[in-house]
Coordinates of C-alpha atoms and ligand atoms in Angstrom, one line a residue:
M1 CA -2.2 -18.1 -14.2
V2 CA -1.4 -15.3 -13.3
F3 CA -3.2 -12.4 -12.0
A4 CA -3.0 -8.9 -11.3
T5 CA -4.0 -6.1 -9.5
K6 CA -4.2 -2.1 -9.3
S7 CA -2.7 -0.1 -6.7
P8 CA -6.4 1.9 -5.6
A9 CA -3.9 4.7 -4.4
T10 CA -2.2 5.3 -7.4
G11 CA -4.4 3.2 -10.1
K12 CA -1.1 1.5 -11.5
E13 CA -0.7 -1.8 -12.1
L14 CA 1.6 -3.5 -9.0
G15 CA 2.8 -6.1 -10.8
A16 CA 1.6 -10.0 -12.2
V17 CA 1.4 -12.6 -9.0
E18 CA 1.8 -16.0 -10.0
A19 CA -2.2 -18.0 -8.7
T20 CA -1.4 -21.5 -7.4
P21 CA -2.7 -24.4 -9.2
L22 CA -6.2 -25.9 -7.5
E23 CA -4.1 -29.2 -8.8
D24 CA -1.3 -27.9 -6.2
V25 CA -3.0 -26.7 -2.9
A26 CA -3.2 -30.7 -1.3
G27 CA 1.0 -30.8 -2.1
V28 CA 1.6 -27.8 -0.2
V29 CA -0.5 -29.1 2.7
R30 CA 1.3 -32.3 2.6
R31 CA 4.5 -30.5 3.1
A32 CA 3.1 -28.4 6.0
R33 CA 2.0 -31.7 7.3
A34 CA 5.5 -33.2 7.5
A35 CA 6.9 -30.4 8.7
Q36 CA 5.0 -29.8 10.8
E37 CA 5.7 -33.4 12.8
K38 CA 9.2 -32.1 13.6
W39 CA 7.9 -28.9 14.1
A40 CA 6.0 -30.4 16.6
E41 CA 9.9 -32.2 18.8
V42 CA 11.4 -28.8 19.0
P43 CA 11.3 -27.2 22.6
I44 CA 9.3 -24.1 23.1
A45 CA 12.1 -22.8 23.7
K46 CA 13.7 -22.3 20.0
R47 CA 10.6 -22.3 18.7
I48 CA 10.5 -19.4 20.5
K49 CA 14.2 -18.0 19.6
A50 CA 13.3 -18.8 15.7
V51 CA 10.2 -16.7 15.5
S52 CA 11.6 -13.8 18.1
K53 CA 13.4 -12.9 15.0
V54 CA 10.7 -12.3 13.0
K55 CA 10.4 -8.8 15.5
K56 CA 13.5 -7.3 14.5
R57 CA 12.4 -7.6 10.2
I58 CA 9.0 -6.8 10.6
L59 CA 10.7 -2.8 12.3
E60 CA 12.9 -2.8 10.9
R61 CA 10.9 -3.0 7.1
A62 CA 8.6 -0.4 8.6
E63 CA 8.4 0.9 5.7
E64 CA 9.0 -1.4 2.6
I65 CA 6.0 -2.8 4.6
A66 CA 4.2 0.0 5.0
Q67 CA 4.3 1.2 1.6
L68 CA 3.2 -1.9 0.4
V69 CA 0.5 -1.9 2.0
H70 CA -1.1 1.6 1.2
D71 CA -0.3 0.2 -2.5
E72 CA -2.4 -2.6 -2.6
T73 CA -4.9 -1.5 -0.2
G74 CA -4.9 3.0 -0.4
K75 CA -5.0 3.6 2.8
P76 CA -2.6 5.9 4.4
D77 CA 1.0 4.2 4.7
V78 CA 0.2 6.4 8.8
E79 CA -2.1 4.1 9.3
A80 CA -0.7 0.5 8.1
L81 CA 2.6 1.9 10.7
L82 CA 0.3 1.9 13.1
G83 CA -2.4 -0.8 13.0
E84 CA -0.7 -3.2 10.8
V85 CA 3.5 -3.1 11.6
L86 CA 4.0 -2.0 15.8
A87 CA 0.5 -3.6 16.1
S88 CA 2.6 -6.5 14.6
A89 CA 5.9 -6.4 16.1
D90 CA 3.8 -5.9 19.5
V91 CA 2.3 -9.2 18.9
V92 CA 5.5 -11.6 18.2
S93 CA 6.5 -9.8 21.7
Y94 CA 3.7 -10.5 23.6
W95 CA 3.5 -14.1 23.1
A96 CA 6.9 -15.5 22.9
E97 CA 6.7 -14.2 27.1
L98 CA 3.7 -15.9 27.0
V99 CA 3.6 -19.4 25.2
T100 CA 5.6 -21.0 27.0
E101 CA 3.2 -20.5 30.9
E102 CA 0.3 -20.9 28.9
L103 CA 1.4 -24.3 27.5
E104 CA 2.4 -25.7 30.6
P105 CA 0.4 -28.8 30.8
F106 CA -1.3 -28.2 34.5
E107 CA -2.7 -31.2 36.6
A108 CA -6.2 -31.9 36.1
E109 CA -8.0 -32.7 39.4
I110 CA -8.9 -36.2 40.2
D111 CA -10.7 -36.9 43.3
A112 CA -8.3 -39.7 45.2
L113 CA -11.1 -41.3 47.0
S114 CA -13.1 -42.3 44.2
Y115 CA -10.3 -42.8 42.4
P116 CA -7.4 -44.1 44.1
K117 CA -3.4 -43.3 43.1
K118 CA -4.0 -41.4 39.9
R119 CA -2.7 -38.5 39.1
G120 CA -3.9 -36.2 35.6
W121 CA -2.2 -33.5 33.8
V122 CA -3.7 -31.9 30.8
H123 CA -1.4 -30.6 27.5
R124 CA -1.9 -28.6 25.1
D125 CA -0.6 -30.1 21.4
P126 CA -1.2 -28.4 18.7
R127 CA -4.1 -28.4 16.0
G128 CA -1.6 -30.1 12.8
T129 CA -1.9 -28.5 10.0
I130 CA -4.1 -24.7 9.9
A131 CA -5.4 -22.9 6.7
L132 CA -5.3 -19.8 7.7
I133 CA -7.4 -17.7 5.1
M134 CA -7.4 -14.2 5.1
P135 CA -9.4 -10.7 3.3
W136 CA -7.5 -8.1 2.4
N137 CA -8.5 -4.4 4.8
F138 CA -5.8 -5.3 7.4
P139 CA -3.7 -7.4 5.0
F140 CA -0.7 -7.5 7.0
A141 CA -1.2 -7.8 11.1
L142 CA -4.7 -10.2 10.8
P143 CA -2.3 -13.2 9.6
L144 CA 0.3 -12.3 11.7
R145 CA -1.8 -11.7 14.6
T146 CA -2.6 -16.3 13.9
I147 CA 0.2 -17.4 12.7
V148 CA 2.5 -16.1 15.8
P149 CA 0.8 -17.7 18.1
A150 CA 0.2 -20.5 15.8
L151 CA 3.4 -21.4 15.7
L152 CA 4.6 -21.2 18.9
A153 CA 2.4 -24.0 19.6
G154 CA 4.0 -26.1 17.5
N155 CA 1.2 -25.8 14.5
A156 CA 2.1 -25.9 10.5
I157 CA 0.4 -23.2 8.4
V158 CA -1.0 -22.8 5.0
F159 CA -1.7 -19.0 4.1
K160 CA -3.7 -17.8 1.6
P161 CA -3.8 -14.3 1.3
S162 CA -7.1 -12.5 -0.1
E163 CA -7.1 -11.8 -4.4
I164 CA -6.4 -8.7 -3.7
T165 CA -3.4 -8.0 -1.7
P166 CA -1.3 -11.0 -2.3
R167 CA 1.6 -9.2 -2.5
T168 CA 1.3 -8.0 1.1
G169 CA 0.3 -11.7 2.0
E170 CA 3.8 -13.0 0.2
L171 CA 5.9 -10.5 2.7
V172 CA 4.2 -11.6 5.8
A173 CA 5.9 -15.2 4.5
Q174 CA 8.8 -15.0 4.1
L175 CA 9.9 -12.1 7.2
F176 CA 9.9 -16.5 8.5
D177 CA 12.5 -17.1 5.7
G178 CA 15.0 -19.4 6.8
V179 CA 13.5 -18.8 10.8
L180 CA 10.8 -21.9 10.1
P181 CA 12.0 -25.5 8.7
D182 CA 10.8 -25.5 5.1
G183 CA 6.7 -25.8 3.7
L184 CA 6.0 -25.3 8.1
L185 CA 4.9 -21.8 7.0
G186 CA 3.0 -21.8 3.2
V187 CA 1.2 -19.7 1.0
V188 CA -1.1 -20.8 -2.2
Q189 CA -2.2 -17.5 -4.2
G190 CA -5.1 -17.0 -6.0
G191 CA -9.1 -16.6 -4.9
G192 CA -11.8 -17.9 -3.8
D193 CA -12.0 -21.0 -5.7
V194 CA -7.9 -21.6 -4.5
G195 CA -9.5 -20.4 -0.5
A196 CA -12.2 -23.7 -1.2
R197 CA -9.5 -26.1 -2.2
L198 CA -7.6 -25.2 0.8
V199 CA -10.6 -25.7 2.9
D200 CA -11.3 -29.8 1.4
A201 CA -7.9 -30.5 1.7
D202 CA -6.5 -31.8 4.5
V203 CA -6.3 -29.3 7.0
D204 CA -7.1 -29.8 10.7
L205 CA -8.5 -26.1 11.6
V206 CA -9.3 -23.0 9.0
V207 CA -8.5 -19.6 10.8
F208 CA -11.1 -17.8 8.7
T209 CA -11.5 -13.7 8.6
G210 CA -13.8 -12.3 6.3
S211 CA -17.6 -11.3 5.4
T212 CA -20.0 -13.2 6.9
A213 CA -21.4 -14.3 3.2
T214 CA -17.4 -16.5 2.6
G215 CA -17.8 -17.1 6.4
R216 CA -20.8 -19.1 6.5
K217 CA -19.6 -21.4 2.8
V218 CA -16.2 -22.1 4.7
A219 CA -18.2 -22.9 8.4
H220 CA -20.2 -25.5 6.2
A221 CA -17.4 -26.8 4.5
C222 CA -16.0 -27.5 7.7
A223 CA -18.6 -29.5 9.1
E224 CA -18.7 -31.8 6.5
R225 CA -15.2 -32.2 7.5
L226 CA -16.1 -32.5 11.0
I227 CA -13.2 -30.4 11.9
P228 CA -13.4 -26.9 13.3
C229 CA -13.3 -23.9 12.3
S230 CA -12.8 -20.6 13.8
V231 CA -14.9 -17.3 11.7
E232 CA -14.6 -13.6 12.2
L233 CA -16.8 -11.6 10.1
G234 CA -17.7 -9.4 9.0
G235 CA -19.8 -5.9 11.2
K236 CA -22.2 -3.1 12.3
D237 CA -21.5 -1.7 15.8
A238 CA -23.4 0.6 17.3
A239 CA -21.8 3.4 18.7
I240 CA -24.3 4.8 21.6
V241 CA -23.5 8.3 22.9
L242 CA -25.3 9.2 26.0
A243 CA -26.6 13.5 27.1
D244 CA -24.2 13.6 29.9
A245 CA -20.5 12.9 27.1
D246 CA -18.1 14.6 26.5
L247 CA -18.8 15.5 22.9
D248 CA -16.1 16.9 21.5
R249 CA -14.7 13.4 22.7
A250 CA -17.6 11.3 21.7
A251 CA -17.8 13.2 17.7
N252 CA -13.8 13.4 17.2
G253 CA -13.6 9.3 18.5
V254 CA -16.9 8.8 16.4
V255 CA -15.5 9.6 13.3
W256 CA -11.9 8.6 13.8
G257 CA -14.1 5.2 14.8
A258 CA -15.8 5.2 11.4
M259 CA -13.6 6.8 8.6
M260 CA -10.3 4.8 10.3
N261 CA -9.3 2.8 6.6
A262 CA -12.1 4.1 4.9
G263 CA -14.4 2.6 6.9
Q264 CA -13.0 -0.5 5.7
N265 CA -12.3 -2.1 9.7
C266 CA -15.0 -5.2 10.3
G267 CA -14.9 -2.9 13.6
A268 CA -15.4 0.0 12.1
V269 CA -18.8 2.4 14.2
E270 CA -21.6 1.8 11.4
R271 CA -24.7 3.0 13.5
V272 CA -24.8 5.9 16.3
Y273 CA -27.5 6.1 18.9
V274 CA -27.2 9.3 20.0
D275 CA -29.7 11.0 23.3
K276 CA -32.0 13.4 21.4
S277 CA -31.1 16.1 23.9
V278 CA -28.2 16.6 21.9
A279 CA -28.5 15.0 18.8
D280 CA -28.0 17.8 16.7
V281 CA -25.2 19.5 18.8
F282 CA -22.7 16.2 18.5
T283 CA -24.4 16.3 15.1
A284 CA -23.2 19.3 14.0
K285 CA -19.5 18.4 15.9
V286 CA -19.6 15.2 13.5
V287 CA -20.3 16.8 10.4
A288 CA -17.1 19.8 11.4
A289 CA -14.5 17.0 11.9
T290 CA -15.6 15.0 9.0
K291 CA -15.5 17.8 6.5
A292 CA -11.8 18.2 8.8
L293 CA -10.3 15.5 6.6
R294 CA -8.1 15.4 3.9
F295 CA -8.1 13.1 1.3
G296 CA -5.4 10.4 1.1
Q297 CA -3.7 12.1 4.1
D298 CA -6.7 11.1 6.8
V299 CA -8.7 8.9 4.6
G300 CA -7.2 6.4 1.9
P301 CA -9.7 5.3 -1.3
L302 CA -11.5 2.6 -1.2
T303 CA -10.0 -0.5 -1.8
T304 CA -12.2 -2.0 -4.4
E305 CA -14.2 -1.0 -7.0
A306 CA -16.6 -3.3 -6.0
Q307 CA -16.4 -1.4 -2.2
R308 CA -17.6 1.6 -4.2
R309 CA -21.0 0.2 -5.5
V310 CA -21.9 -1.5 -2.2
V311 CA -21.7 1.6 -0.2
E312 CA -22.8 3.9 -3.5
R313 CA -25.6 1.9 -2.6
H314 CA -25.8 2.1 0.9
V315 CA -26.4 5.4 0.2
A316 CA -28.6 6.0 -2.6
A317 CA -30.8 3.4 -0.7
A318 CA -30.6 5.8 3.2
R319 CA -31.7 8.8 0.7
A320 CA -34.8 7.1 -0.6
A321 CA -35.8 7.0 2.5
G322 CA -35.8 10.2 3.1
A323 CA -32.5 10.1 5.2
E324 CA -30.3 13.5 5.4
V325 CA -27.4 13.3 3.6
L326 CA -25.5 16.4 6.0
E327 CA -22.1 15.4 4.2
G328 CA -20.2 13.8 2.1
G329 CA -22.4 11.1 -0.2
E330 CA -20.3 11.8 -3.6
G331 CA -17.4 10.0 -4.6
I332 CA -14.1 11.2 -5.1
E333 CA -12.1 11.1 -8.4
S334 CA -8.8 12.4 -7.9
E335 CA -6.0 11.9 -11.1
A336 CA -4.5 9.3 -9.5
T337 CA -7.6 7.4 -8.1
A338 CA -11.4 6.7 -8.7
L339 CA -12.1 5.3 -6.2
G340 CA -11.9 8.2 -3.5
Y341 CA -15.3 8.3 -1.4
R342 CA -16.2 11.2 0.2
P343 CA -16.0 11.4 4.6
T344 CA -20.1 11.0 4.8
V345 CA -22.8 12.0 7.3
V346 CA -26.4 10.8 7.2
K347 CA -29.1 11.3 9.6
I348 CA -31.7 8.4 9.5
D349 CA -34.5 6.8 11.6
A350 CA -35.1 3.5 10.2
D351 CA -33.7 0.2 11.1
D352 CA -35.0 -1.9 8.4
N353 CA -32.3 0.4 5.8
A354 CA -29.5 -1.4 3.8
L355 CA -27.2 1.5 5.2
I356 CA -28.6 0.6 8.9
A357 CA -29.3 -3.4 8.6
D358 CA -25.9 -3.9 6.2
E359 CA -23.0 -4.0 6.1
T360 CA -21.2 -0.8 4.9
F361 CA -17.6 -1.1 4.8
G362 CA -17.5 2.5 3.4
P363 CA -16.5 6.4 5.3
V364 CA -19.9 6.1 6.0
V365 CA -21.5 7.0 10.2
P366 CA -24.9 7.5 9.8
I367 CA -26.8 9.0 12.8
T368 CA -30.0 8.1 14.7
A369 CA -31.5 10.1 17.7
V370 CA -33.2 8.0 20.4
A371 CA -35.9 9.2 22.6
D372 CA -33.5 7.7 26.0
V373 CA -31.3 5.4 27.0
E374 CA -33.6 1.9 26.4
E375 CA -34.2 2.6 22.7
A376 CA -30.4 3.4 22.3
V377 CA -30.0 -0.1 24.0
R378 CA -32.9 -2.1 22.7
R379 CA -31.7 -0.3 19.0
A380 CA -28.0 -1.2 18.8
N381 CA -29.1 -4.9 19.8
A382 CA -31.5 -4.7 16.6
S383 CA -29.0 -6.4 14.5
R384 CA -27.2 -9.8 13.5
Y385 CA -23.9 -8.8 13.6
G386 CA -22.5 -8.2 17.1
L387 CA -18.8 -7.6 17.1
T388 CA -18.1 -4.2 19.0
A389 CA -20.2 -0.9 20.4
S390 CA -19.0 1.9 22.4
V391 CA -21.0 4.2 25.0
W392 CA -20.5 7.7 25.5
T393 CA -20.9 8.7 28.7
A394 CA -19.7 11.0 31.4
D395 CA -21.5 8.6 33.5
V396 CA -18.6 5.4 33.5
R397 CA -21.0 3.4 36.1
L398 CA -24.5 3.7 33.6
G399 CA -21.7 2.8 31.2
E400 CA -20.5 -0.5 32.0
R401 CA -23.6 -1.8 33.1
L402 CA -25.9 -1.0 29.2
A403 CA -21.8 -2.2 28.1
R404 CA -23.3 -5.8 29.7
R405 CA -26.2 -5.8 28.1
L406 CA -25.2 -4.7 24.6
R407 CA -24.7 -8.0 21.6
A408 CA -21.3 -8.0 21.1
G409 CA -17.5 -9.4 21.4
V410 CA -15.9 -5.7 22.5
V411 CA -17.6 -2.9 24.3
T412 CA -15.1 0.5 24.8
I413 CA -16.4 2.6 27.4
N414 CA -15.6 6.5 25.4
N415 CA -13.7 4.5 22.8
H416 CA -13.6 3.0 20.0
S417 CA -12.5 -0.3 18.4
F418 CA -9.3 0.3 18.9
T419 CA -8.3 -3.1 21.0
G420 CA -8.6 -4.8 17.8
A421 CA -4.8 -3.9 17.3
I422 CA -3.9 -4.8 21.3
A423 CA -2.0 -9.0 21.9
S424 CA -3.3 -9.3 24.9
V425 CA -6.4 -9.4 24.3
P426 CA -9.8 -11.5 23.2
W427 CA -11.2 -9.8 19.5
G428 CA -14.5 -11.4 18.3
G429 CA -18.2 -11.5 18.2
V430 CA -21.7 -13.1 18.3
G431 CA -24.6 -13.8 16.1
E432 CA -23.3 -13.1 12.2
S433 CA -20.0 -10.9 13.3
G434 CA -19.3 -15.0 13.6
W435 CA -17.0 -17.1 16.7
G436 CA -13.5 -16.7 16.4
I437 CA -11.0 -15.4 18.9
T438 CA -8.3 -14.0 18.6
G439 CA -5.6 -12.0 21.2
S440 CA -5.6 -13.1 24.6
P441 CA -4.8 -16.2 26.3
L442 CA -7.8 -17.0 25.2
A443 CA -6.9 -17.3 21.0
L444 CA -5.0 -20.9 22.2
E445 CA -8.2 -22.1 22.8
H446 CA -8.6 -23.4 18.9
L447 CA -5.1 -23.4 18.4
T448 CA -4.7 -26.0 20.1
R449 CA -6.3 -28.9 21.4
P450 CA -6.5 -30.3 24.7
R451 CA -4.8 -34.0 25.6
L452 CA -5.5 -35.1 28.7
L453 CA -2.4 -38.5 30.4
V454 CA -3.8 -40.6 33.0
V455 CA -1.0 -42.4 35.6
D456 CA -2.6 -45.0 37.5
R457 CA -0.1 -46.7 40.3
N458 CA -3.4 -48.1 41.5
R459 CA -1.9 -51.6 42.0
A460 CA -5.1 -53.4 43.1
P461 CA -6.0 -56.5 40.7
R462 CA -9.9 -54.8 40.3
E463 CA -11.4 -50.9 40.3
T464 CA -14.1 -50.4 42.1
W465 CA -16.2 -50.1 39.1
W466 CA -14.9 -52.9 37.1
Y467 CA -15.8 -56.4 37.1
P468 CA -18.2 -58.5 38.7
Y469 CA -21.4 -56.0 39.1
S470 CA -23.1 -57.8 41.7
P471 CA -25.9 -56.7 44.0
T472 CA -22.9 -55.0 46.9
L473 CA -21.7 -52.2 44.0
R474 CA -24.9 -51.5 43.4
K475 CA -26.2 -50.5 46.9
L476 CA -23.2 -48.8 46.3
A477 CA -23.7 -46.9 44.3
L478 CA -27.4 -46.3 45.5
A479 CA -25.5 -45.7 49.2
F480 CA -23.1 -43.3 47.1
A481 CA -26.5 -41.3 46.2
A482 CA -27.5 -41.0 49.2
V483 CA -24.7 -39.4 50.5
R484 CA -24.0 -36.8 47.9
G485 CA -27.3 -34.9 48.5
G486 CA -30.4 -37.8 47.3
A487 CA -31.2 -38.3 51.0
A488 CA -34.2 -37.3 52.6
S489 CA -33.6 -36.1 55.9
L490 CA -29.5 -35.9 58.0
G491 CA -31.1 -39.4 59.3
A492 CA -30.8 -41.0 55.5
R493 CA -27.4 -39.5 54.9
I494 CA -26.2 -40.6 58.9
G495 CA -28.3 -44.3 57.7
A496 CA -26.1 -44.3 54.2
I497 CA -21.9 -43.3 55.6
I498 CA -23.0 -46.4 57.2
A499 CA -24.2 -48.3 54.6
V500 CA -21.2 -46.9 52.5
V501 CA -18.5 -48.4 55.6
G502 CA -20.8 -51.7 56.3
L503 CA -20.5 -52.6 52.3
L504 CA -17.0 -51.0 51.2
P505 CA -15.3 -54.5 53.1
K506 CA -17.7 -56.5 51.6
R507 CA -16.9 -55.0 47.8
M508 CA -12.7 -55.0 48.3
G509 CA -13.3 -58.8 49.2
E510 CA -15.7 -59.2 45.7
L511 CA -12.4 -57.9 44.2
K512 CA -10.3 -59.7 45.8
T513 CA -11.9 -63.0 44.4
G514 CA -13.3 -61.7 41.2
K515 CA -16.6 -63.2 42.6
P516 CA -20.0 -61.5 43.4
R517 CA -20.8 -62.2 47.4
E518 CA -24.4 -62.0 47.0
S519 CA -25.5 -59.8 49.6
Ligands
LIG601 P1 -14.3 -12.1 1.9 O1 -15.3 -13.0 2.2 O2 -15.2 -11.9 0.4 O3 -12.7 -12.7 1.7 C1 -11.7 -13.0 2.8 C2 -11.4 -14.3 2.1 O4 -12.2 -15.5 1.7 C3 -10.0 -13.8 1.1 O5 -9.3 -14.3 1.4 C4 -11.1 -14.6 -0.3 O6 -10.9 -14.9 -1.3 C5 -11.6 -16.0 0.5 N1 -12.4 -17.1 -0.1 C6 -13.6 -16.0 -1.4 N2 -14.3 -17.0 -1.1 C7 -13.8 -19.2 -0.8 C8 -14.6 -20.1 0.2 N3 -15.2 -20.1 -1.3 N4 -14.2 -21.1 0.1 C9 -13.2 -21.0 1.4 N5 -12.5 -18.8 0.4 C10 -12.8 -17.8 0.0 O7 -14.0 -11.1 2.5 P2 -13.1 -9.7 2.1 O8 -11.8 -9.7 1.4 O9 -14.1 -8.9 1.6 O10 -13.6 -9.0 3.7 C11 -14.0 -7.9 4.1 C12 -14.4 -8.4 5.3 O11 -13.9 -9.0 6.0 C13 -15.2 -7.5 5.6 O12 -16.7 -8.5 5.9 C14 -15.5 -7.4 7.6 O13 -15.7 -7.2 7.9 C15 -14.3 -8.9 7.9 N6 -13.6 -8.4 8.9 C16 -13.8 -9.1 10.0 C17 -12.5 -8.9 10.8 C18 -12.8 -9.6 12.2 O14 -11.8 -9.8 13.5 N7 -14.1 -10.0 12.7 C19 -11.9 -7.9 10.6 C20 -11.4 -8.1 9.2 C21 -12.5 -8.0 8.3 P3 -10.6 -13.5 -2.4 O15 -10.9 -12.4 -1.8 O16 -9.9 -13.8 -3.0 O17 -11.5 -14.4 -3.0

């Protein structure tokens, strides 16, 4: 089967892409698995050398990559350059520098008195073969955030890009041409059916980024197979603007946070709670900054027709509930595209409205005036999502205190959501925003699994806790319980210590002969 997509930016056909037949998916996974077994044996320095080559390729092809991302998603190419190309080159150098130390085995703590002559080390083994299923909104940067550390950690990957951005997906894989063993990074193209087949194939971990609805299906399928998954899902981020905030900075930051990538960002500002004493001034600044945005240069069209319909439905729902559309609120049709939507500001006071409760994923910023900080925190937390949030205030201490009360995986004070591009910090959410973590060494938690290796140099014929069980062993166990805190008094504890000293030689004798003694 072949599928085609039109550029949301120009409406032109982008050229057909071959979909992977469903029955071929298992074969791609098999090849990846075979390659992974050898790759895991390649010394880490060699793996780093291979993967590091990709950084130069990204930077050399910066313009071409940004153009392709623009063609497939409609986002301004400068956004693609900053958020996808440069950020991805940084991902390669970050992991190349860090991964050796992070994967170094570390010695496990084993108490030498209780467990004599034993030492243990914790190794971080690769998971094996990872299914990587990605959305269309950051089609270059998001897959690389996982591909780079996953490969360095010794895994194989089978990557399914979104069917909206298959060419960018192919380009991501091409960057590794000639630097990896054949089949180690496989690509399967197609829609949800191909994704579902991949999850059901012989993979060891699924790393999924996408909508909450699909993430739930993926998590179900993984639970059936008892394999782990990482799901990074949607968001409905709140920005809280306090009375003492720098209102110019807050307005500009909120507008960027809401409109960047035409709002098609999991960490977009999708709700603003502003102190009522500054609500009018702040809102006027947001409207002015929104009006100044240029269609095509600052904000592109929506990427898909389906997405435009969601945005229209949410704005209509808000209007029906009496909300005031202060700016925008309608589509923009140009010669090039019918998918434009005017950056929109809505004044609204309703919690159960679609525009406030559901992920909009469009260039719309809903503003709600609140009586005080408590109301702002309560309403910000009243969401099933919990990806990122921001607090805008001159009082950083207060901001930090509020941040700790917000139900979100990332909270920024006087900024919003920009950290998604930084390789060294964790990104992830709570609630229906999922539980995946990318960025920072914490990302290795799911890309590797711990293996404890213990070496025992004890030459005794038996350990204290081995057979034979005996009354002496029982008394010893009770004496230990008293010594470790179970004794009712200091005197009882001292008595227990004396008992341990007396019982240990008896137990040693039993262990030597293998015969229990009556004691
Ligand atoms: P979708 O959930 O629709 O799709 C995500 C991926 O899953 C696509 O590749 C899709 O294929 C595939 N897929 C669809 N059905 C299945 C299935 N049954 N089994 C396995 N895979 C399947 O998300 P979108 O592509 O629309 O992306 C937008 C969403 O992603 C938003 O909700 C956004 O918030 C979220 N997101 C979250 C991020 C985070 O870090 N938390 C970051 C970026 C986006 P196809 O598209 O080809 O149908």
